[in-house]
Short mmCIF file of C-alpha atoms in Angstrom, two decimals:
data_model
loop_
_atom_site.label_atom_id
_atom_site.label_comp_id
_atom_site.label_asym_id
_atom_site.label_seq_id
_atom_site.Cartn_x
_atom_site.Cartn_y
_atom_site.Cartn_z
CA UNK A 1 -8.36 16.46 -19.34
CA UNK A 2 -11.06 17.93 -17.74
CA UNK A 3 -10.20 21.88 -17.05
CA UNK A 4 -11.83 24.24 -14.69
CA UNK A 5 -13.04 27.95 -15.41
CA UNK A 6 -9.49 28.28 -13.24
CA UNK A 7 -7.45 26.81 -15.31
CA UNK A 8 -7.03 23.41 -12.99
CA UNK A 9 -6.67 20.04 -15.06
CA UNK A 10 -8.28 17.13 -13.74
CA UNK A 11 -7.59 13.56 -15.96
CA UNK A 12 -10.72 12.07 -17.00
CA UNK A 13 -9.20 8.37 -17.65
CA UNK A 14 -7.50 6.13 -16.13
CA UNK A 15 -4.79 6.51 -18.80
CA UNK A 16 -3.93 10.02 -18.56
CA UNK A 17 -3.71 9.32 -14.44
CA UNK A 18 -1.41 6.54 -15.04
CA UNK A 19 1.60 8.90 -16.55
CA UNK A 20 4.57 8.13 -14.92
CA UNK A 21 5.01 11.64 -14.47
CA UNK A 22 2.23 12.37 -12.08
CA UNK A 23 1.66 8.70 -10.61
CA UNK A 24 3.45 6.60 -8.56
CA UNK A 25 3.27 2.47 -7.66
CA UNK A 26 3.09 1.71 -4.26
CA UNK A 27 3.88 -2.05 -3.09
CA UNK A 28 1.98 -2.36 0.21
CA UNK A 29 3.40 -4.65 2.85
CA UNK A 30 4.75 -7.55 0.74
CA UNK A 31 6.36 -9.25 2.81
CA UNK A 32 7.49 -12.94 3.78
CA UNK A 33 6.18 -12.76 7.08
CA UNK A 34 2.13 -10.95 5.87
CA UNK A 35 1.85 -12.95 2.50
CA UNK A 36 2.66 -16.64 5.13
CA UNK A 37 -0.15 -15.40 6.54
CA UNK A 38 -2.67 -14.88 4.12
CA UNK A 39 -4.54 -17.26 2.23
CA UNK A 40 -4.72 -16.90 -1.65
CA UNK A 41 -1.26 -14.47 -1.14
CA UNK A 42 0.68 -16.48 -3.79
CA UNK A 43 -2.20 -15.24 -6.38
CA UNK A 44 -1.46 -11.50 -4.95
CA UNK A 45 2.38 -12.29 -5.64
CA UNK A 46 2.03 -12.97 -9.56
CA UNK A 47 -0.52 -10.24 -9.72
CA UNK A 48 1.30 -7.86 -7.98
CA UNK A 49 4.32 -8.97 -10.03
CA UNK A 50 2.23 -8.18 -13.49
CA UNK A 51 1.20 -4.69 -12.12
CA UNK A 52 4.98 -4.03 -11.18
CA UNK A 53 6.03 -5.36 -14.49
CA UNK A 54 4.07 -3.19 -16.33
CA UNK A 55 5.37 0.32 -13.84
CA UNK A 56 8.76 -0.80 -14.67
CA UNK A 57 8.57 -0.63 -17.88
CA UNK A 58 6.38 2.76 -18.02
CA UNK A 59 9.57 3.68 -16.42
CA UNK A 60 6.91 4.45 -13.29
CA UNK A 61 8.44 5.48 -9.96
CA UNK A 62 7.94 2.53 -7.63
CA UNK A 63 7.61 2.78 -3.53
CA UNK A 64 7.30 -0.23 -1.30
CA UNK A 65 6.30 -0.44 2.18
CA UNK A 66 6.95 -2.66 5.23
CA UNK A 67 5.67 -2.65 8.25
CA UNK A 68 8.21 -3.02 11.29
CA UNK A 69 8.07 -3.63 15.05
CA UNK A 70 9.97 -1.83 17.44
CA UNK A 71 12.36 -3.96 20.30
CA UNK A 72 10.44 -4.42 23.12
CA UNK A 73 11.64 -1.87 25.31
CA UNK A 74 10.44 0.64 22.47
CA UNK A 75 6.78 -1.03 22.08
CA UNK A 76 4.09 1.53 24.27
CA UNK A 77 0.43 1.01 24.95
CA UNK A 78 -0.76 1.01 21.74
CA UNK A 79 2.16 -1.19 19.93
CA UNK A 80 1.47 -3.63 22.69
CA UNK A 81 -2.39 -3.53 22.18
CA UNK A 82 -2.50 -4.30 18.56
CA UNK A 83 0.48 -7.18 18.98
CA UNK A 84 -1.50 -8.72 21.54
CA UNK A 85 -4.85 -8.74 18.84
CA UNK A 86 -2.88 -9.70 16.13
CA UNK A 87 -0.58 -12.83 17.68
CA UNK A 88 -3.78 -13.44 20.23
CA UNK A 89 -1.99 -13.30 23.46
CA UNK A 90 -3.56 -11.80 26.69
CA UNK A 91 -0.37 -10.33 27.92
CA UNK A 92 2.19 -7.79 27.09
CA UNK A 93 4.99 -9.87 28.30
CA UNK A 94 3.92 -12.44 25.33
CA UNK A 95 4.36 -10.37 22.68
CA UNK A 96 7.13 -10.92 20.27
CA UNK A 97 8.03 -8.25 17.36
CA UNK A 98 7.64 -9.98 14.55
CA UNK A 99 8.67 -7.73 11.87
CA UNK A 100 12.16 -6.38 13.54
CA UNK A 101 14.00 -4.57 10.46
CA UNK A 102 16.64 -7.29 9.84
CA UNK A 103 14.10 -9.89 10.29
CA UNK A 104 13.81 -12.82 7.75
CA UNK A 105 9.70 -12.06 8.39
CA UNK A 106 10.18 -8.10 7.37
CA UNK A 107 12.32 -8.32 3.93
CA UNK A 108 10.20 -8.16 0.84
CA UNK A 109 9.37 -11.69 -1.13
CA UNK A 110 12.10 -12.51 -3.29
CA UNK A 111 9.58 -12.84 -6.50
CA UNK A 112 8.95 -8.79 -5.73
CA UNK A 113 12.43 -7.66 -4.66
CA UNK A 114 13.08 -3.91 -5.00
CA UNK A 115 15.66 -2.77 -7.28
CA UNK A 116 17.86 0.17 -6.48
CA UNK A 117 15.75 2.98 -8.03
CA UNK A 118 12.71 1.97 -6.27
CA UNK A 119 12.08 3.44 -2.53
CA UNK A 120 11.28 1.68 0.56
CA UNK A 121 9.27 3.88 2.85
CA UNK A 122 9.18 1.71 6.28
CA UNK A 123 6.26 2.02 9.03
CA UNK A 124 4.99 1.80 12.21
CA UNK A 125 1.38 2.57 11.11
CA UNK A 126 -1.52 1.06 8.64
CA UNK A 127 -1.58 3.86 6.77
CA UNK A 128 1.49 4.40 4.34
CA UNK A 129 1.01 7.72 4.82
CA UNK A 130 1.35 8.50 8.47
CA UNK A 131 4.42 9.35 9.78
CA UNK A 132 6.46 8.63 6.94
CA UNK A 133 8.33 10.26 4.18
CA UNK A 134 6.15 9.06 1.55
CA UNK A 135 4.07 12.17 1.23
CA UNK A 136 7.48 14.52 0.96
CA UNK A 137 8.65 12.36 -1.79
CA UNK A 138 5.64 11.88 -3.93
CA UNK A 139 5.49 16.02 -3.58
CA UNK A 140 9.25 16.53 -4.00
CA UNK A 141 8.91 14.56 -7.73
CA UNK A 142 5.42 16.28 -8.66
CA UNK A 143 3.66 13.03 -8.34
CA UNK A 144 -0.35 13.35 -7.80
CA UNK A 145 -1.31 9.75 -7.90
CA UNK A 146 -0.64 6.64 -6.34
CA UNK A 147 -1.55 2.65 -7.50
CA UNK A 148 -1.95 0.31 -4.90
CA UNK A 149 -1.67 -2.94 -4.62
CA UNK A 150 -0.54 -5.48 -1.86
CA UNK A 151 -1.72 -7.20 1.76
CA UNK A 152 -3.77 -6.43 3.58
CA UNK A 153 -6.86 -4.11 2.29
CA UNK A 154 -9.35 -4.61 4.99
CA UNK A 155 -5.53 -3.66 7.45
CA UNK A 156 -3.33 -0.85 5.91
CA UNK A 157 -4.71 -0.16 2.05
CA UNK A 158 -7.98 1.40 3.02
CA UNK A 159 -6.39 3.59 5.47
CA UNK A 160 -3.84 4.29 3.21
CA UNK A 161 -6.32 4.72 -0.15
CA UNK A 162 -8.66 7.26 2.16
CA UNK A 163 -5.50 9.19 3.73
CA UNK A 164 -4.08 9.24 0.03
CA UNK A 165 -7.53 12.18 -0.91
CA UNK A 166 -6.63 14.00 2.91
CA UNK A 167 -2.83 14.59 1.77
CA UNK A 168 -3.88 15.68 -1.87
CA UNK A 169 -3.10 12.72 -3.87
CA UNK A 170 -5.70 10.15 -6.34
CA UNK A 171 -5.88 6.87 -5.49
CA UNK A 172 -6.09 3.97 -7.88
CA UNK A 173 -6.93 0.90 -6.31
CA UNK A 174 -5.84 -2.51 -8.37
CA UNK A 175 -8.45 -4.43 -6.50
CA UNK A 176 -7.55 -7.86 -7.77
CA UNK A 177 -4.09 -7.08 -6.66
CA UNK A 178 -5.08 -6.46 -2.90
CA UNK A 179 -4.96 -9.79 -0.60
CA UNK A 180 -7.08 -9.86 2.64
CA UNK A 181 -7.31 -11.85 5.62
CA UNK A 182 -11.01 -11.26 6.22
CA UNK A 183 -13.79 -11.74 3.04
CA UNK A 184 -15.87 -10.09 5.44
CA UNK A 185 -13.92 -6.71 5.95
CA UNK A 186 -12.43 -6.51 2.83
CA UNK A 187 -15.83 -6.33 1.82
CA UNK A 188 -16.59 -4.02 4.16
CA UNK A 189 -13.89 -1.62 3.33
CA UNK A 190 -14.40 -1.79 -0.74
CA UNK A 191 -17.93 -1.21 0.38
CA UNK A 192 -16.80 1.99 1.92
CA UNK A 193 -14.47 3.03 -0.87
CA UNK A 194 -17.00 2.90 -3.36
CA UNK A 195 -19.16 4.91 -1.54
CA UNK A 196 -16.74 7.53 -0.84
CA UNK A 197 -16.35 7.58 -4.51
CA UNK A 198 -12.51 9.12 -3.76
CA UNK A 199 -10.47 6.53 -5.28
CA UNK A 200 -10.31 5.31 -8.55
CA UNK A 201 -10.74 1.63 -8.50
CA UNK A 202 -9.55 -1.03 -11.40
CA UNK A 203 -7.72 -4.28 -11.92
CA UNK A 204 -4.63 -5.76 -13.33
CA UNK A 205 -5.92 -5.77 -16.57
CA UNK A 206 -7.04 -2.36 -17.05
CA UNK A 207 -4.33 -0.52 -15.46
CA UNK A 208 -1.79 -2.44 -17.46
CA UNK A 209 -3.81 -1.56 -20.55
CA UNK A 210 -3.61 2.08 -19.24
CA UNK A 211 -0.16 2.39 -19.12
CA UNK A 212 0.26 0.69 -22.55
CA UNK A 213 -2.10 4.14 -23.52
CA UNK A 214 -0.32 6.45 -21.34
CA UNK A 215 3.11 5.24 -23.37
#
């Protein structure tokens, strides 16, 4: 640890972040109806699967997220607007909500189910952060660190990674574990992660090997 003339503690490795006591996993938007959607997702599966593995058995606290849509009558201006970017439609009236909560499209793949410890914090936003109960929670249990990994970084992890610093927690970014849709802005946003210099940014391998020292 790293200690301040005032006494705070900062970790200095990935290892002592990764106690399950301060840090947290966070599953980002694995779902059957994001991962049919993404190229290369079935690579993000079985990594995601490793890094989940590996929290499990740390005896980590694991999160997931899911995005939902509203019913129509509850979609405004700007749930209409990004539905009508994202399913390429020039009118409101042909949107659809794809992710309704009982939706075969919203549940979580199978290979990644949650088990009955493990929270699922659900959204109307990119970040995981806004407007949800994820903050309280993390807080409530003394966690001061989240892991991400999940679809889509150039979407919902960035925003999520750079909202993590504004609300007081430490990212760590398993980049190998984050799909994308776009090479081009996921580039884009690791680009701008880096040069924040914020997050903490590693792979599978490493973190597992971090919480095999953190144990």
């Amino acid at each position: 640890m790293i200690r301040s003339s005032e006494g705070i503690e900062i970790p200095a490795s990935l290892a002592e972040w990764c106690d399950p006591r301060r840090m947290a996993l966070v599953v980002y938007d694995m779902q059957v109806g994001i991962c049919s959607q993404v190229e290369g997702a079935a690579a993000i599966v079985e990594r995601t699967g490793i890094v989940l593995e590996a929290a499990r058995s740390a005896g980590m606290r694991v999160a997931f997220t899911r995005h939902l849509s509203l019913p129509r009558k509850w979609m405004g201006a700007t749930q209409l607007r990004t539905a009508m970017a994202w399913q390429r439609r020039d009118s409101p009236d042909a949107v659809e909500p794809w992710f309704l909560p009982d939706a075969e499209a919203t549940r979580i793949v199978p290979d990644l189910a949650p088990r009955l410890d493990e929270a699922v914090f659900d959204k109307l936003t990119m970040s995981a952060f806004d407007a949800t109960a994820l903050g309280f929670a993390l807080r409530d249990c003394g966690v001061r660190a989240v892991a991400l990994a999940g679809i889509a970084m150039e979407i919902g992890i960035e925003p999520t990674v750079r909202q993590a610093t504004d609300n007081g927690f430490t990212a760590v970014l398993i980049e190998d574990a984050c799909g994308f849709g776009s090479r081009e802005a996921r580039d884009r946003s690791m680009a701008t992660l880096r040069f924040l210099g914020e997050a903490i940014i590693t792979d599978v391998a490493a973190f597992c090997d971090a919480l095999a020292g953190a144990a």
